[in-house]
Amino acid sequence: MKRPAVDVCFTPREIRPVEIAVVVDVLRATSTIVQAFAVGYSRVVCCKSVATARELRAPGRVLAGENACVRVPDFELGNSPAVMASDGRRGEEIVLATTNGSPAVVAASRAAERVLIASLLNLRPVVAALPTDADVAIVCSGTDGRPALEDVYVAGRLVAALGRVPSDAARVAERVAGGYGAPLEPLAASEDGARLRATGQERDISWCARESVLELVPEVWSTSDGTAAVGAPRKA
Amino acid sequence: MKRPAVDVCFTPREIRPVEIAVVVDVLRATSTIVQAFAVGYSRVVCCKSVATARELRAPGRVLAGENACVRVPDFELGNSPAVMASDGRRGEEIVLATTNGSPAVVAASRAAERVLIASLLNLRPVVAALPTDADVAIVCSGTDGRPALEDVYVAGRLVAALGRVPSDAARVAERVAGGYGAPLEPLAASEDGARLRATGQERDISWCARESVLELVPEVWSTSDGTAAVGAPRKA
C-alpha cells in the first residue's frame, strides 16, 4: 500500500493535480470563510475576481471582498473575519472576491478532487477531517504571486499534524512552523500583517491567530466558470 | 537612504528584476561550478539545455552535465563536484547543462544586473562579495519547478548572514536554515539527496555539505541566447 504524501504549494501557481487540496489564506480570506459559516451563512461563493462577484449580485447574497487590503467600495463587507463576526448574518450567502484567497480556492478546485478550507480558526477540525490514506496538497494563497509567511506557517502546522510522507516543500513549511512559538508571531511579522496594521485593521491579525476555536470544515461543493461554491461545514 | 532588501525565489519561475541575483543549486550545479574554478578551469558556460551545450562543442571545451541525475552519455563529465575535483582540469572551459541549475543561471542573467554563483563550498566568500547597499534576490534552482529543501536551506544561511530587510520568502528560508544543525542534515534529508543515493552518487552529498572551503565567487560575465558565461572568480 502506498504511503500517502503531503505537499505544500507556496503559491497557487504551483498547484498540480491531487486528491485533496487544502487552501490556506490565513490573513484573511480562509479565516473569513470559516467565520462566515460560524455566523450562520449557508454558502460562500469564492470568485476569481471582483468583476465575477458583481455579476452574482442577487437578493440574499452579500458581496464581500477587498482590493489592496480594503473593502471594495460597492461591496457590503470587506474581508475582515472580525467584522464578519461582530456584524452577524445579513443574508443567505456570501459572494467573496479577494486578491489572493478566493482565486486560490477557484484554482485549487480545478486541480483537486476535493478542496477544504483551512485557517488557524479551524486547524484541528481540518486535520481530523482529512482521510488518512489520501495524498494532500496544502495550497498557500500567498500575496500577489509571492509566498506569504503566515500561510507557510499554517501549512507547516498542517504538515506536522498530518504525518504523511513530506515533499521538500512540505519539509520547508514544517521547519518554518517549528521555528515559531505562538501563531501570533509569524502573523504579526508577515508583510500582510504590516499591511493590515497600515490600514487600521490590526484587530484581524490577533483574530486570525486564534487556534482551533471553530469546529467547521468548509469544503468546495461545486464549481463553475470563475467561481467555487463552498458549503456544508461538517462538525468535526 | 533605502535599506537594502533580500528576497528568496524558491524556484527560478519567481525571478523578478533585481540588482544582484545569487543562484543556488547546492546539489549540485552551483557546487560543480565553484569546484570547476577550483581545479583551474577559466570559464563555465551555463546552458539552458543539453542541446545548447552540444552546439558549443569545440577544442578546449569540456562538456559536463546530467539528465535525471546521471551523466549525459556523450558528455565528458557529469554534474559531480567530487568527480570534478578528483578528475582535474581536462581543458580550458566547462560547458555545463543540468536540469535545474544551469537554466537557473541563464534565467537569472536575464533579470538581474549581476549574477553570483553560490554553494556551501563558497558561502562566506559570496557573503563578503555582496555590496552592502544592493538589493539581493537569492534564486533557488529547485527541482523540476518545485522547491528543493537543500537550496532553501542555503538561501536561508545567506539571508541570515546578509542582514538586509527580508521579504516573507526570505524569512521562510531563514527559519528553515535556523531549524537545522549541520548542513549535511538538510542535504541528506532532501529529495535530491535521495536521488543521489539511489544513483550511487552519495559522495556528492557530503562533498557539497562542506562549508566555505573554497575562496571563489563565480559571476556571470556575459550572456547570449540560451547561455550565461561564468568566470573571473575573485579572491574574497
PDB file of N, CA and C in Angstrom, chain B residues 77-120:
ATOM      1  N   LEU B  77      31.930  14.861 -18.791  1.00  0.00           N
ATOM      2  CA  LEU B  77      31.729  14.826 -17.352  1.00  0.00           C
ATOM      3  C   LEU B  77      30.243  14.861 -17.012  1.00  0.00           C
ATOM      4  N   GLY B  78      29.907  14.374 -15.824  1.00  0.00           N
ATOM      5  CA  GLY B  78      28.547  14.539 -15.318  1.00  0.00           C
ATOM      6  C   GLY B  78      28.423  15.870 -14.589  1.00  0.00           C
ATOM      7  N   ASN B  79      27.715  15.856 -13.490  1.00  0.00           N
ATOM      8  CA  ASN B  79      27.498  17.086 -12.720  1.00  0.00           C
ATOM      9  C   ASN B  79      27.989  16.870 -11.289  1.00  0.00           C
ATOM     10  N   SER B  80      29.087  16.131 -11.158  1.00  0.00           N
ATOM     11  CA  SER B  80      29.569  15.774  -9.826  1.00  0.00           C
ATOM     12  C   SER B  80      30.774  16.628  -9.431  1.00  0.00           C
ATOM     13  N   PRO B  81      30.650  17.437  -8.402  1.00  0.00           N
ATOM     14  CA  PRO B  81      31.806  18.214  -7.957  1.00  0.00           C
ATOM     15  C   PRO B  81      32.918  17.330  -7.415  1.00  0.00           C
ATOM     16  N   ALA B  82      32.549  16.192  -6.816  1.00  0.00           N
ATOM     17  CA  ALA B  82      33.575  15.291  -6.289  1.00  0.00           C
ATOM     18  C   ALA B  82      34.405  14.706  -7.431  1.00  0.00           C
ATOM     19  N   VAL B  83      33.736  14.282  -8.515  1.00  0.00           N
ATOM     20  CA  VAL B  83      34.462  13.765  -9.677  1.00  0.00           C
ATOM     21  C   VAL B  83      35.276  14.880 -10.328  1.00  0.00           C
ATOM     22  N   MET B  84      34.676  16.072 -10.413  1.00  0.00           N
ATOM     23  CA  MET B  84      35.383  17.236 -10.968  1.00  0.00           C
ATOM     24  C   MET B  84      36.704  17.459 -10.239  1.00  0.00           C
ATOM     25  N   ALA B  85      36.662  17.329  -8.922  1.00  0.00           N
ATOM     26  CA  ALA B  85      37.859  17.571  -8.112  1.00  0.00           C
ATOM     27  C   ALA B  85      38.909  16.486  -8.321  1.00  0.00           C
ATOM     28  N   SER B  86      38.476  15.229  -8.363  1.00  0.00           N
ATOM     29  CA  SER B  86      39.443  14.138  -8.491  1.00  0.00           C
ATOM     30  C   SER B  86      39.962  14.026  -9.921  1.00  0.00           C
ATOM     31  N   ASP B  87      39.162  14.482 -10.866  1.00  0.00           N
ATOM     32  CA  ASP B  87      39.482  14.349 -12.283  1.00  0.00           C
ATOM     33  C   ASP B  87      40.535  15.359 -12.735  1.00  0.00           C
ATOM     34  N   GLY B  88      40.513  16.530 -12.093  1.00  0.00           N
ATOM     35  CA  GLY B  88      41.435  17.589 -12.511  1.00  0.00           C
ATOM     36  C   GLY B  88      40.974  18.265 -13.784  1.00  0.00           C
ATOM     37  N   ARG B  89      41.753  19.213 -14.262  1.00  0.00           N
ATOM     38  CA  ARG B  89      41.359  20.008 -15.421  1.00  0.00           C
ATOM     39  C   ARG B  89      41.622  19.241 -16.725  1.00  0.00           C
ATOM     40  N   ARG B  90      40.626  19.198 -17.590  1.00  0.00           N
ATOM     41  CA  ARG B  90      40.770  18.480 -18.875  1.00  0.00           C
ATOM     42  C   ARG B  90      40.767  19.428 -20.072  1.00  0.00           C
ATOM     43  N   GLY B  91      40.592  20.718 -19.832  1.00  0.00           N
ATOM     44  CA  GLY B  91      40.534  21.674 -20.938  1.00  0.00           C
ATOM     45  C   GLY B  91      40.502  23.080 -20.393  1.00  0.00           C
ATOM     46  N   GLU B  92      40.145  24.040 -21.237  1.00  0.00           N
ATOM     47  CA  GLU B  92      40.129  25.441 -20.821  1.00  0.00           C
ATOM     48  C   GLU B  92      38.830  25.801 -20.112  1.00  0.00           C
ATOM     49  N   GLU B  93      37.722  25.314 -20.676  1.00  0.00           N
ATOM     50  CA  GLU B  93      36.448  25.709 -20.076  1.00  0.00           C
ATOM     51  C   GLU B  93      35.443  24.578 -20.050  1.00  0.00           C
ATOM     52  N   ILE B  94      34.493  24.718 -19.129  1.00  0.00           N
ATOM     53  CA  ILE B  94      33.405  23.755 -18.984  1.00  0.00           C
ATOM     54  C   ILE B  94      32.169  24.315 -19.685  1.00  0.00           C
ATOM     55  N   VAL B  95      31.492  23.465 -20.412  1.00  0.00           N
ATOM     56  CA  VAL B  95      30.165  23.807 -20.938  1.00  0.00           C
ATOM     57  C   VAL B  95      29.171  22.945 -20.163  1.00  0.00           C
ATOM     58  N   LEU B  96      28.335  23.593 -19.351  1.00  0.00           N
ATOM     59  CA  LEU B  96      27.536  22.866 -18.362  1.00  0.00           C
ATOM     60  C   LEU B  96      26.039  22.900 -18.691  1.00  0.00           C
ATOM     61  N   ALA B  97      25.436  21.734 -18.749  1.00  0.00           N
ATOM     62  CA  ALA B  97      23.984  21.646 -18.967  1.00  0.00           C
ATOM     63  C   ALA B  97      23.393  20.698 -17.932  1.00  0.00           C
ATOM     64  N   THR B  98      22.622  21.263 -17.002  1.00  0.00           N
ATOM     65  CA  THR B  98      21.967  20.432 -15.994  1.00  0.00           C
ATOM     66  C   THR B  98      20.471  20.711 -16.044  1.00  0.00           C
ATOM     67  N   THR B  99      19.707  19.910 -15.307  1.00  0.00           N
ATOM     68  CA  THR B  99      18.251  20.025 -15.399  1.00  0.00           C
ATOM     69  C   THR B  99      17.741  21.328 -14.796  1.00  0.00           C
ATOM     70  N   ASN B 100      18.318  21.713 -13.657  1.00  0.00           N
ATOM     71  CA  ASN B 100      17.772  22.872 -12.947  1.00  0.00           C
ATOM     72  C   ASN B 100      18.769  24.029 -12.791  1.00  0.00           C
ATOM     73  N   GLY B 101      20.005  23.709 -12.419  1.00  0.00           N
ATOM     74  CA  GLY B 101      20.948  24.758 -12.052  1.00  0.00           C
ATOM     75  C   GLY B 101      21.399  25.624 -13.211  1.00  0.00           C
ATOM     76  N   SER B 102      21.851  24.996 -14.296  1.00  0.00           N
ATOM     77  CA  SER B 102      22.391  25.827 -15.380  1.00  0.00           C
ATOM     78  C   SER B 102      21.279  26.666 -16.039  1.00  0.00           C
ATOM     79  N   PRO B 103      20.061  26.134 -16.235  1.00  0.00           N
ATOM     80  CA  PRO B 103      18.985  27.013 -16.731  1.00  0.00           C
ATOM     81  C   PRO B 103      18.645  28.139 -15.747  1.00  0.00           C
ATOM     82  N   ALA B 104      18.782  27.887 -14.446  1.00  0.00           N
ATOM     83  CA  ALA B 104      18.504  28.936 -13.455  1.00  0.00           C
ATOM     84  C   ALA B 104      19.496  30.083 -13.585  1.00  0.00           C
ATOM     85  N   VAL B 105      20.763  29.743 -13.841  1.00  0.00           N
ATOM     86  CA  VAL B 105      21.772  30.791 -14.042  1.00  0.00           C
ATOM     87  C   VAL B 105      21.422  31.620 -15.283  1.00  0.00           C
ATOM     88  N   VAL B 106      21.013  30.926 -16.346  1.00  0.00           N
ATOM     89  CA  VAL B 106      20.631  31.634 -17.576  1.00  0.00           C
ATOM     90  C   VAL B 106      19.422  32.541 -17.314  1.00  0.00           C
ATOM     91  N   ALA B 107      18.432  32.019 -16.607  1.00  0.00           N
ATOM     92  CA  ALA B 107      17.213  32.805 -16.325  1.00  0.00           C
ATOM     93  C   ALA B 107      17.531  34.005 -15.435  1.00  0.00           C
ATOM     94  N   ALA B 108      18.356  33.796 -14.420  1.00  0.00           N
ATOM     95  CA  ALA B 108      18.711  34.900 -13.515  1.00  0.00           C
ATOM     96  C   ALA B 108      19.452  36.000 -14.270  1.00  0.00           C
ATOM     97  N   SER B 109      20.253  35.605 -15.250  1.00  0.00           N
ATOM     98  CA  SER B 109      21.039  36.580 -16.011  1.00  0.00           C
ATOM     99  C   SER B 109      20.157  37.521 -16.819  1.00  0.00           C
ATOM    100  N   ARG B 110      18.964  37.079 -17.125  1.00  0.00           N
ATOM    101  CA  ARG B 110      18.058  37.938 -17.883  1.00  0.00           C
ATOM    102  C   ARG B 110      17.367  38.957 -16.982  1.00  0.00           C
ATOM    103  N   ALA B 111      17.315  38.682 -15.664  1.00  0.00           N
ATOM    104  CA  ALA B 111      16.529  39.532 -14.756  1.00  0.00           C
ATOM    105  C   ALA B 111      17.386  40.413 -13.851  1.00  0.00           C
ATOM    106  N   ALA B 112      18.641  40.049 -13.650  1.00  0.00           N
ATOM    107  CA  ALA B 112      19.463  40.753 -12.667  1.00  0.00           C
ATOM    108  C   ALA B 112      20.631  41.468 -13.328  1.00  0.00           C
ATOM    109  N   GLU B 113      21.066  42.564 -12.705  1.00  0.00           N
ATOM    110  CA  GLU B 113      22.211  43.303 -13.234  1.00  0.00           C
ATOM    111  C   GLU B 113      23.499  42.506 -13.034  1.00  0.00           C
ATOM    112  N   ARG B 114      23.605  41.833 -11.895  1.00  0.00           N
ATOM    113  CA  ARG B 114      24.758  40.961 -11.627  1.00  0.00           C
ATOM    114  C   ARG B 114      24.248  39.621 -11.123  1.00  0.00           C
ATOM    115  N   VAL B 115      24.952  38.551 -11.472  1.00  0.00           N
ATOM    116  CA  VAL B 115      24.575  37.210 -11.018  1.00  0.00           C
ATOM    117  C   VAL B 115      25.790  36.515 -10.426  1.00  0.00           C
ATOM    118  N   LEU B 116      25.702  36.169  -9.158  1.00  0.00           N
ATOM    119  CA  LEU B 116      26.775  35.417  -8.497  1.00  0.00           C
ATOM    120  C   LEU B 116      26.342  33.963  -8.299  1.00  0.00           C
ATOM    121  N   ILE B 117      27.333  33.090  -8.184  1.00  0.00           N
ATOM    122  CA  ILE B 117      27.082  31.651  -8.051  1.00  0.00           C
ATOM    123  C   ILE B 117      27.449  31.226  -6.630  1.00  0.00           C
ATOM    124  N   ALA B 118      26.461  30.682  -5.908  1.00  0.00           N
ATOM    125  CA  ALA B 118      26.700  30.325  -4.507  1.00  0.00           C
ATOM    126  C   ALA B 118      26.440  28.849  -4.243  1.00  0.00           C
ATOM    127  N   SER B 119      27.202  28.348  -3.304  1.00  0.00           N
ATOM    128  CA  SER B 119      27.022  26.986  -2.795  1.00  0.00           C
ATOM    129  C   SER B 119      27.514  27.020  -1.352  1.00  0.00           C
ATOM    130  N   LEU B 120      27.446  25.902  -0.688  1.00  0.00           N
ATOM    131  CA  LEU B 120      28.046  25.899   0.642  1.00  0.00           C
ATOM    132  C   LEU B 120      29.566  26.013   0.551  1.00  0.00           C
TER     133      LEU B 120
END
